[in-house]
Amino acid sequence: MKKLTIAIDGHASTGKSSIAKEIAIKYGYIYINSGSMYRAVTLFAIENKLLELLNDNIDLFIEKLKDISINFRFNQNNLISEIFLNNRNVEKEIGSLEVSNYVSKVAAIPEIRKEMVKLQRNIDRRIGVVMDGRDIGSVVFPNADIKLFLTASDTVRANRRFEEMINNGLSVSYDDILNNIRKRDKLDSSRSNSPLIIEKDAVVIDNSNMSIDEQIKQIKQLIDRKIAN
Ligand code: DC
């Protein structure tokens, strides 16, 4: 059966990773969350007190990141590729609001993007891959077999993220989350290097009023049609 490359881009907190994960499991493809790579770099910067350099010495900031290693290891139990920063599993830490608050700034640095894109393109695509992010269909895999663009109203997204964090036992405020989402949308869409854009050949899904199952159904139809052709 033909193995596809599926690019899922879209706004922050649109459920890209849940959808990507489910699709990857259904078809036996590899799932890579590219945002987690930018988040891992940001976590490293926070832990090593490098954030100040973001404002006054980007060159030194980049220099300090030279030796970090980022890779994915497949976890047989939850069927996802988990991210390791310098051989430490950081899946949980990268989801914090502190990381979310700085990640778009880090992700806007061209030198960092160049390295991440290199790693993303190194993934073996022979068994099929679903990758989600902001520039997957436009920069990383411009020839992807299927390009999706997920969006939803910012208040719906903030609500979902708020509930998810509260359910995970985190103490957060709805307003902080909404502000973070708005700020990231703006930064991600307006940066000069690889901004978030809707590719001409992308299928746009506004999931403000859609369940995950409805989205999966629509995406499965696209994939099955592509495989049959
Ligand atoms: O998907 P996410 O929200 O975890 O991504 C975190 C940040 O990383 C997001 O605000 C923008 C950035 N990002 C990016 O610039 N390019 C990607 N391919 C993925 C994420």
mmCIF file of C-alpha atoms and ligand atoms in Angstrom:
data_model
loop_
_atom_site.group_PDB
_atom_site.id
_atom_site.type_symbol
_atom_site.label_atom_id
_atom_site.label_comp_id
_atom_site.label_asym_id
_atom_site.label_seq_id
_atom_site.Cartn_x
_atom_site.Cartn_y
_atom_site.Cartn_z
ATOM 1 C CA MET A 1 0.000 0.000 0.000
ATOM 2 C CA LYS A 2 1.223 3.497 -0.827
ATOM 3 C CA LYS A 3 2.740 5.260 2.213
ATOM 4 C CA LEU A 4 1.970 8.938 2.420
ATOM 5 C CA THR A 5 3.595 12.032 3.849
ATOM 6 C CA ILE A 6 0.936 14.055 5.621
ATOM 7 C CA ALA A 7 1.592 17.644 6.702
ATOM 8 C CA ILE A 8 -0.681 19.144 9.345
ATOM 9 C CA ASP A 9 -0.204 22.847 9.950
ATOM 10 C CA GLY A 10 -2.386 25.359 11.715
ATOM 11 C CA HIS A 11 -2.904 27.771 14.557
ATOM 12 C CA ALA A 12 -1.811 27.111 18.142
ATOM 13 C CA SER A 13 -3.961 24.700 20.149
ATOM 14 C CA THR A 14 -6.150 23.509 17.294
ATOM 15 C CA GLY A 15 -5.709 19.878 18.280
ATOM 16 C CA LYS A 16 -3.165 19.177 15.555
ATOM 17 C CA SER A 17 -1.206 16.711 17.653
ATOM 18 C CA SER A 18 -4.238 14.691 18.803
ATOM 19 C CA ILE A 19 -5.438 14.375 15.215
ATOM 20 C CA ALA A 20 -1.965 13.606 13.862
ATOM 21 C CA LYS A 21 -1.375 10.966 16.508
ATOM 22 C CA GLU A 22 -4.667 9.213 15.831
ATOM 23 C CA ILE A 23 -4.126 9.212 12.067
ATOM 24 C CA ALA A 24 -0.585 7.877 12.491
ATOM 25 C CA ILE A 25 -1.790 5.025 14.720
ATOM 26 C CA LYS A 26 -4.634 4.154 12.300
ATOM 27 C CA TYR A 27 -2.301 3.879 9.306
ATOM 28 C CA GLY A 28 0.823 2.644 11.127
ATOM 29 C CA TYR A 29 2.759 5.788 10.202
ATOM 30 C CA ILE A 30 5.386 7.641 12.224
ATOM 31 C CA TYR A 31 4.057 10.701 14.021
ATOM 32 C CA ILE A 32 6.351 13.647 14.643
ATOM 33 C CA ASN A 33 5.300 16.741 16.555
ATOM 34 C CA SER A 34 7.668 19.374 15.173
ATOM 35 C CA GLY A 35 6.507 21.963 17.712
ATOM 36 C CA SER A 36 7.940 19.764 20.437
ATOM 37 C CA MET A 37 11.402 20.320 18.945
ATOM 38 C CA TYR A 38 11.116 24.105 19.256
ATOM 39 C CA ARG A 39 9.702 23.574 22.723
ATOM 40 C CA ALA A 40 12.674 21.373 23.721
ATOM 41 C CA VAL A 41 15.108 24.096 22.609
ATOM 42 C CA THR A 42 13.090 26.613 24.641
ATOM 43 C CA LEU A 43 13.117 24.336 27.694
ATOM 44 C CA PHE A 44 16.892 24.071 27.419
ATOM 45 C CA ALA A 45 17.136 27.867 27.264
ATOM 46 C CA ILE A 46 14.935 28.250 30.352
ATOM 47 C CA GLU A 47 16.811 25.620 32.357
ATOM 48 C CA ASN A 48 20.161 27.109 31.473
ATOM 49 C CA LYS A 49 19.070 30.704 32.079
ATOM 50 C CA LEU A 50 19.695 31.752 28.506
ATOM 51 C CA LEU A 51 16.453 33.643 27.892
ATOM 52 C CA GLU A 52 17.990 37.044 28.590
ATOM 53 C CA LEU A 53 20.259 36.493 25.619
ATOM 54 C CA LEU A 54 17.184 36.405 23.381
ATOM 55 C CA ASN A 55 16.909 40.172 23.799
ATOM 56 C CA ASP A 56 20.507 41.258 23.833
ATOM 57 C CA ASN A 57 22.757 38.645 22.250
ATOM 58 C CA ILE A 58 21.154 36.241 19.794
ATOM 59 C CA ASP A 59 24.561 35.136 18.487
ATOM 60 C CA LEU A 60 25.643 33.964 21.927
ATOM 61 C CA PHE A 61 22.224 32.337 22.436
ATOM 62 C CA ILE A 62 22.725 30.300 19.268
ATOM 63 C CA GLU A 63 26.302 29.455 20.252
ATOM 64 C CA LYS A 64 25.101 28.056 23.588
ATOM 65 C CA LEU A 65 22.673 25.730 21.806
ATOM 66 C CA LYS A 66 25.354 24.239 19.611
ATOM 67 C CA ASP A 67 25.806 21.020 21.516
ATOM 68 C CA ILE A 68 22.251 20.099 22.406
ATOM 69 C CA SER A 69 20.858 16.903 21.020
ATOM 70 C CA ILE A 70 17.204 16.390 20.175
ATOM 71 C CA ASN A 71 15.760 13.089 19.047
ATOM 72 C CA PHE A 72 12.634 10.966 19.157
ATOM 73 C CA ARG A 73 12.220 7.475 20.591
ATOM 74 C CA PHE A 74 9.168 5.374 19.917
ATOM 75 C CA ASN A 75 7.290 4.387 23.082
ATOM 76 C CA GLN A 76 5.610 0.995 22.582
ATOM 77 C CA ASN A 77 3.152 1.656 25.411
ATOM 78 C CA ASN A 78 1.477 4.822 24.145
ATOM 79 C CA LEU A 79 2.505 4.365 20.471
ATOM 80 C CA ILE A 80 4.038 7.810 20.149
ATOM 81 C CA SER A 81 7.514 9.056 19.356
ATOM 82 C CA GLU A 82 8.594 10.886 22.481
ATOM 83 C CA ILE A 83 11.079 13.706 22.462
ATOM 84 C CA PHE A 84 14.436 13.486 24.197
ATOM 85 C CA LEU A 85 16.589 16.498 24.999
ATOM 86 C CA ASN A 86 20.172 15.463 25.692
ATOM 87 C CA ASN A 87 18.946 11.895 26.297
ATOM 88 C CA ARG A 88 16.249 12.982 28.785
ATOM 89 C CA ASN A 89 12.567 12.421 28.069
ATOM 90 C CA VAL A 90 11.026 15.918 28.216
ATOM 91 C CA GLU A 91 7.516 15.158 26.872
ATOM 92 C CA LYS A 92 5.889 16.513 30.014
ATOM 93 C CA GLU A 93 8.081 19.553 30.707
ATOM 94 C CA ILE A 94 7.692 21.022 27.223
ATOM 95 C CA GLY A 95 3.933 21.491 27.742
ATOM 96 C CA SER A 96 4.291 24.121 30.486
ATOM 97 C CA LEU A 97 2.909 27.618 30.055
ATOM 98 C CA GLU A 98 6.397 29.008 30.665
ATOM 99 C CA VAL A 99 7.708 27.131 27.624
ATOM 100 C CA SER A 100 4.614 28.214 25.644
ATOM 101 C CA ASN A 101 5.311 31.833 26.518
ATOM 102 C CA TYR A 102 8.803 31.866 24.978
ATOM 103 C CA VAL A 103 8.659 29.239 22.258
ATOM 104 C CA SER A 104 7.426 31.453 19.408
ATOM 105 C CA LYS A 105 10.293 33.839 19.986
ATOM 106 C CA VAL A 106 12.810 30.999 19.903
ATOM 107 C CA ALA A 107 11.120 29.459 16.852
ATOM 108 C CA ALA A 108 11.459 32.728 14.933
ATOM 109 C CA ILE A 109 15.279 32.525 14.934
ATOM 110 C CA PRO A 110 16.366 31.480 11.414
ATOM 111 C CA GLU A 111 19.454 29.526 12.563
ATOM 112 C CA ILE A 112 17.332 27.431 14.917
ATOM 113 C CA ARG A 113 14.712 26.784 12.241
ATOM 114 C CA LYS A 114 17.411 25.673 9.824
ATOM 115 C CA GLU A 115 18.675 23.007 12.245
ATOM 116 C CA MET A 116 15.159 21.805 13.148
ATOM 117 C CA VAL A 117 14.102 21.537 9.508
ATOM 118 C CA LYS A 118 17.233 19.479 8.836
ATOM 119 C CA LEU A 119 16.262 17.044 11.623
ATOM 120 C CA GLN A 120 12.651 16.930 10.414
ATOM 121 C CA ARG A 121 13.710 16.067 6.865
ATOM 122 C CA ASN A 122 15.972 13.305 8.159
ATOM 123 C CA ILE A 123 12.975 11.271 9.290
ATOM 124 C CA ASP A 124 12.657 8.056 7.317
ATOM 125 C CA ARG A 125 9.412 8.525 5.381
ATOM 126 C CA ARG A 126 9.251 5.067 3.821
ATOM 127 C CA ILE A 127 6.699 3.752 6.310
ATOM 128 C CA GLY A 128 4.592 6.907 6.086
ATOM 129 C CA VAL A 129 4.772 10.006 8.241
ATOM 130 C CA VAL A 130 2.372 12.472 9.798
ATOM 131 C CA MET A 131 4.074 15.644 10.950
ATOM 132 C CA ASP A 132 2.369 18.605 12.533
ATOM 133 C CA GLY A 133 3.610 22.167 12.962
ATOM 134 C CA ARG A 134 3.516 25.548 11.257
ATOM 135 C CA ASP A 135 5.690 25.199 8.158
ATOM 136 C CA ILE A 136 5.446 21.510 7.348
ATOM 137 C CA GLY A 137 3.477 21.863 4.105
ATOM 138 C CA SER A 138 5.235 25.067 3.080
ATOM 139 C CA VAL A 139 8.894 24.443 3.961
ATOM 140 C CA VAL A 140 9.662 21.021 5.424
ATOM 141 C CA PHE A 141 7.700 18.836 2.980
ATOM 142 C CA PRO A 142 6.413 21.093 0.172
ATOM 143 C CA ASN A 143 5.680 17.930 -1.834
ATOM 144 C CA ALA A 144 3.628 16.295 0.930
ATOM 145 C CA ASP A 145 0.869 14.009 -0.394
ATOM 146 C CA ILE A 146 -1.713 15.656 1.839
ATOM 147 C CA LYS A 147 -1.596 19.109 3.404
ATOM 148 C CA LEU A 148 -4.051 20.064 6.102
ATOM 149 C CA PHE A 149 -4.523 23.421 7.775
ATOM 150 C CA LEU A 150 -6.355 23.339 11.111
ATOM 151 C CA THR A 151 -7.929 26.384 12.646
ATOM 152 C CA ALA A 152 -10.632 27.342 15.182
ATOM 153 C CA SER A 153 -11.739 30.494 16.978
ATOM 154 C CA ASP A 154 -9.234 31.609 19.615
ATOM 155 C CA THR A 155 -11.760 31.445 22.464
ATOM 156 C CA VAL A 156 -12.725 27.869 21.609
ATOM 157 C CA ARG A 157 -9.043 26.960 21.556
ATOM 158 C CA ALA A 158 -8.343 28.692 24.868
ATOM 159 C CA ASN A 159 -11.269 26.868 26.463
ATOM 160 C CA ARG A 160 -10.034 23.498 25.288
ATOM 161 C CA ARG A 161 -6.462 24.160 26.439
ATOM 162 C CA PHE A 162 -7.714 25.483 29.785
ATOM 163 C CA GLU A 163 -9.763 22.349 30.448
ATOM 164 C CA GLU A 164 -6.894 20.114 29.384
ATOM 165 C CA MET A 165 -4.444 21.830 31.759
ATOM 166 C CA ILE A 166 -6.888 21.872 34.656
ATOM 167 C CA ASN A 167 -7.577 18.160 34.091
ATOM 168 C CA ASN A 168 -3.823 17.593 34.225
ATOM 169 C CA GLY A 169 -3.779 19.195 37.658
ATOM 170 C CA LEU A 170 -2.097 22.429 36.559
ATOM 171 C CA SER A 171 -3.159 25.729 38.045
ATOM 172 C CA VAL A 172 -3.602 28.193 35.186
ATOM 173 C CA SER A 173 -5.878 31.103 34.334
ATOM 174 C CA TYR A 174 -8.110 31.150 31.256
ATOM 175 C CA ASP A 175 -7.049 34.714 30.435
ATOM 176 C CA ASP A 176 -3.350 33.811 30.502
ATOM 177 C CA ILE A 177 -4.010 30.964 28.091
ATOM 178 C CA LEU A 178 -6.087 33.112 25.728
ATOM 179 C CA ASN A 179 -3.406 35.809 25.733
ATOM 180 C CA ASN A 180 -0.718 33.249 25.053
ATOM 181 C CA ILE A 181 -2.663 31.792 22.115
ATOM 182 C CA ARG A 182 -3.276 35.241 20.599
ATOM 183 C CA LYS A 183 0.342 36.255 21.033
ATOM 184 C CA ARG A 184 1.637 33.050 19.470
ATOM 185 C CA ASP A 185 -0.764 33.243 16.503
ATOM 186 C CA LYS A 186 0.484 36.744 15.818
ATOM 187 C CA LEU A 187 4.171 35.895 16.151
ATOM 188 C CA ASP A 188 3.882 32.642 14.164
ATOM 189 C CA SER A 189 2.003 34.306 11.291
ATOM 190 C CA SER A 190 4.018 37.514 11.100
ATOM 191 C CA ARG A 191 7.615 36.305 11.409
ATOM 192 C CA SER A 192 9.718 36.809 8.310
ATOM 193 C CA ASN A 193 11.193 33.299 8.270
ATOM 194 C CA SER A 194 8.728 30.489 7.397
ATOM 195 C CA PRO A 195 5.581 32.167 8.706
ATOM 196 C CA LEU A 196 2.392 30.201 9.234
ATOM 197 C CA ILE A 197 0.529 30.427 5.908
ATOM 198 C CA ILE A 198 -2.224 28.484 4.191
ATOM 199 C CA GLU A 199 -0.724 26.657 1.237
ATOM 200 C CA LYS A 200 -2.744 26.742 -1.987
ATOM 201 C CA ASP A 201 -3.061 22.960 -2.014
ATOM 202 C CA ALA A 202 -3.993 22.651 1.661
ATOM 203 C CA VAL A 203 -7.372 21.471 2.886
ATOM 204 C CA VAL A 204 -8.567 23.901 5.565
ATOM 205 C CA ILE A 205 -10.484 22.448 8.498
ATOM 206 C CA ASP A 206 -12.126 24.885 10.918
ATOM 207 C CA ASN A 207 -12.816 22.641 13.880
ATOM 208 C CA SER A 208 -14.502 25.240 16.148
ATOM 209 C CA ASN A 209 -17.658 23.146 16.051
ATOM 210 C CA MET A 210 -16.290 19.753 15.093
ATOM 211 C CA SER A 211 -15.503 16.730 17.214
ATOM 212 C CA ILE A 212 -12.240 14.839 16.835
ATOM 213 C CA ASP A 213 -14.155 11.922 15.323
ATOM 214 C CA GLU A 214 -15.696 14.153 12.662
ATOM 215 C CA GLN A 215 -12.286 15.493 11.735
ATOM 216 C CA ILE A 216 -10.731 12.031 11.628
ATOM 217 C CA LYS A 217 -13.540 10.853 9.345
ATOM 218 C CA GLN A 218 -12.946 13.726 6.909
ATOM 219 C CA ILE A 219 -9.177 13.226 6.927
ATOM 220 C CA LYS A 220 -9.458 9.452 6.501
ATOM 221 C CA GLN A 221 -11.532 10.016 3.374
ATOM 222 C CA LEU A 222 -8.802 12.239 1.945
ATOM 223 C CA ILE A 223 -6.109 9.706 2.775
ATOM 224 C CA ASP A 224 -8.005 6.687 1.431
ATOM 225 C CA ARG A 225 -8.749 8.525 -1.781
ATOM 226 C CA LYS A 226 -5.085 9.446 -2.165
ATOM 227 C CA ILE A 227 -3.931 5.888 -1.489
ATOM 228 C CA ALA A 228 -6.436 4.479 -4.009
ATOM 229 C CA ASN A 229 -5.183 6.820 -6.745
HETATM 230 O O1 DC B 1 2.600 23.150 17.921
HETATM 231 P P1 DC B 1 3.074 23.868 19.191
HETATM 232 O O2 DC B 1 2.098 24.859 19.708
HETATM 233 O O3 DC B 1 3.564 22.930 20.227
HETATM 234 O O4 DC B 1 4.360 24.701 18.706
HETATM 235 C C1 DC B 1 5.091 25.492 19.592
HETATM 236 C C2 DC B 1 5.644 26.696 18.884
HETATM 237 O O5 DC B 1 6.673 26.299 17.988
HETATM 238 C C3 DC B 1 4.645 27.497 18.064
HETATM 239 O O6 DC B 1 4.181 28.640 18.773
HETATM 240 C C4 DC B 1 5.388 27.897 16.849
HETATM 241 C C5 DC B 1 6.577 27.019 16.788
HETATM 242 N N1 DC B 1 6.587 26.080 15.657
HETATM 243 C C6 DC B 1 7.124 26.511 14.484
HETATM 244 O O7 DC B 1 7.499 27.664 14.383
HETATM 245 N N2 DC B 1 7.236 25.647 13.439
HETATM 246 C C7 DC B 1 6.816 24.388 13.538
HETATM 247 N N3 DC B 1 6.958 23.554 12.487
HETATM 248 C C8 DC B 1 6.234 23.934 14.735
HETATM 249 C C9 DC B 1 6.112 24.820 15.786
#
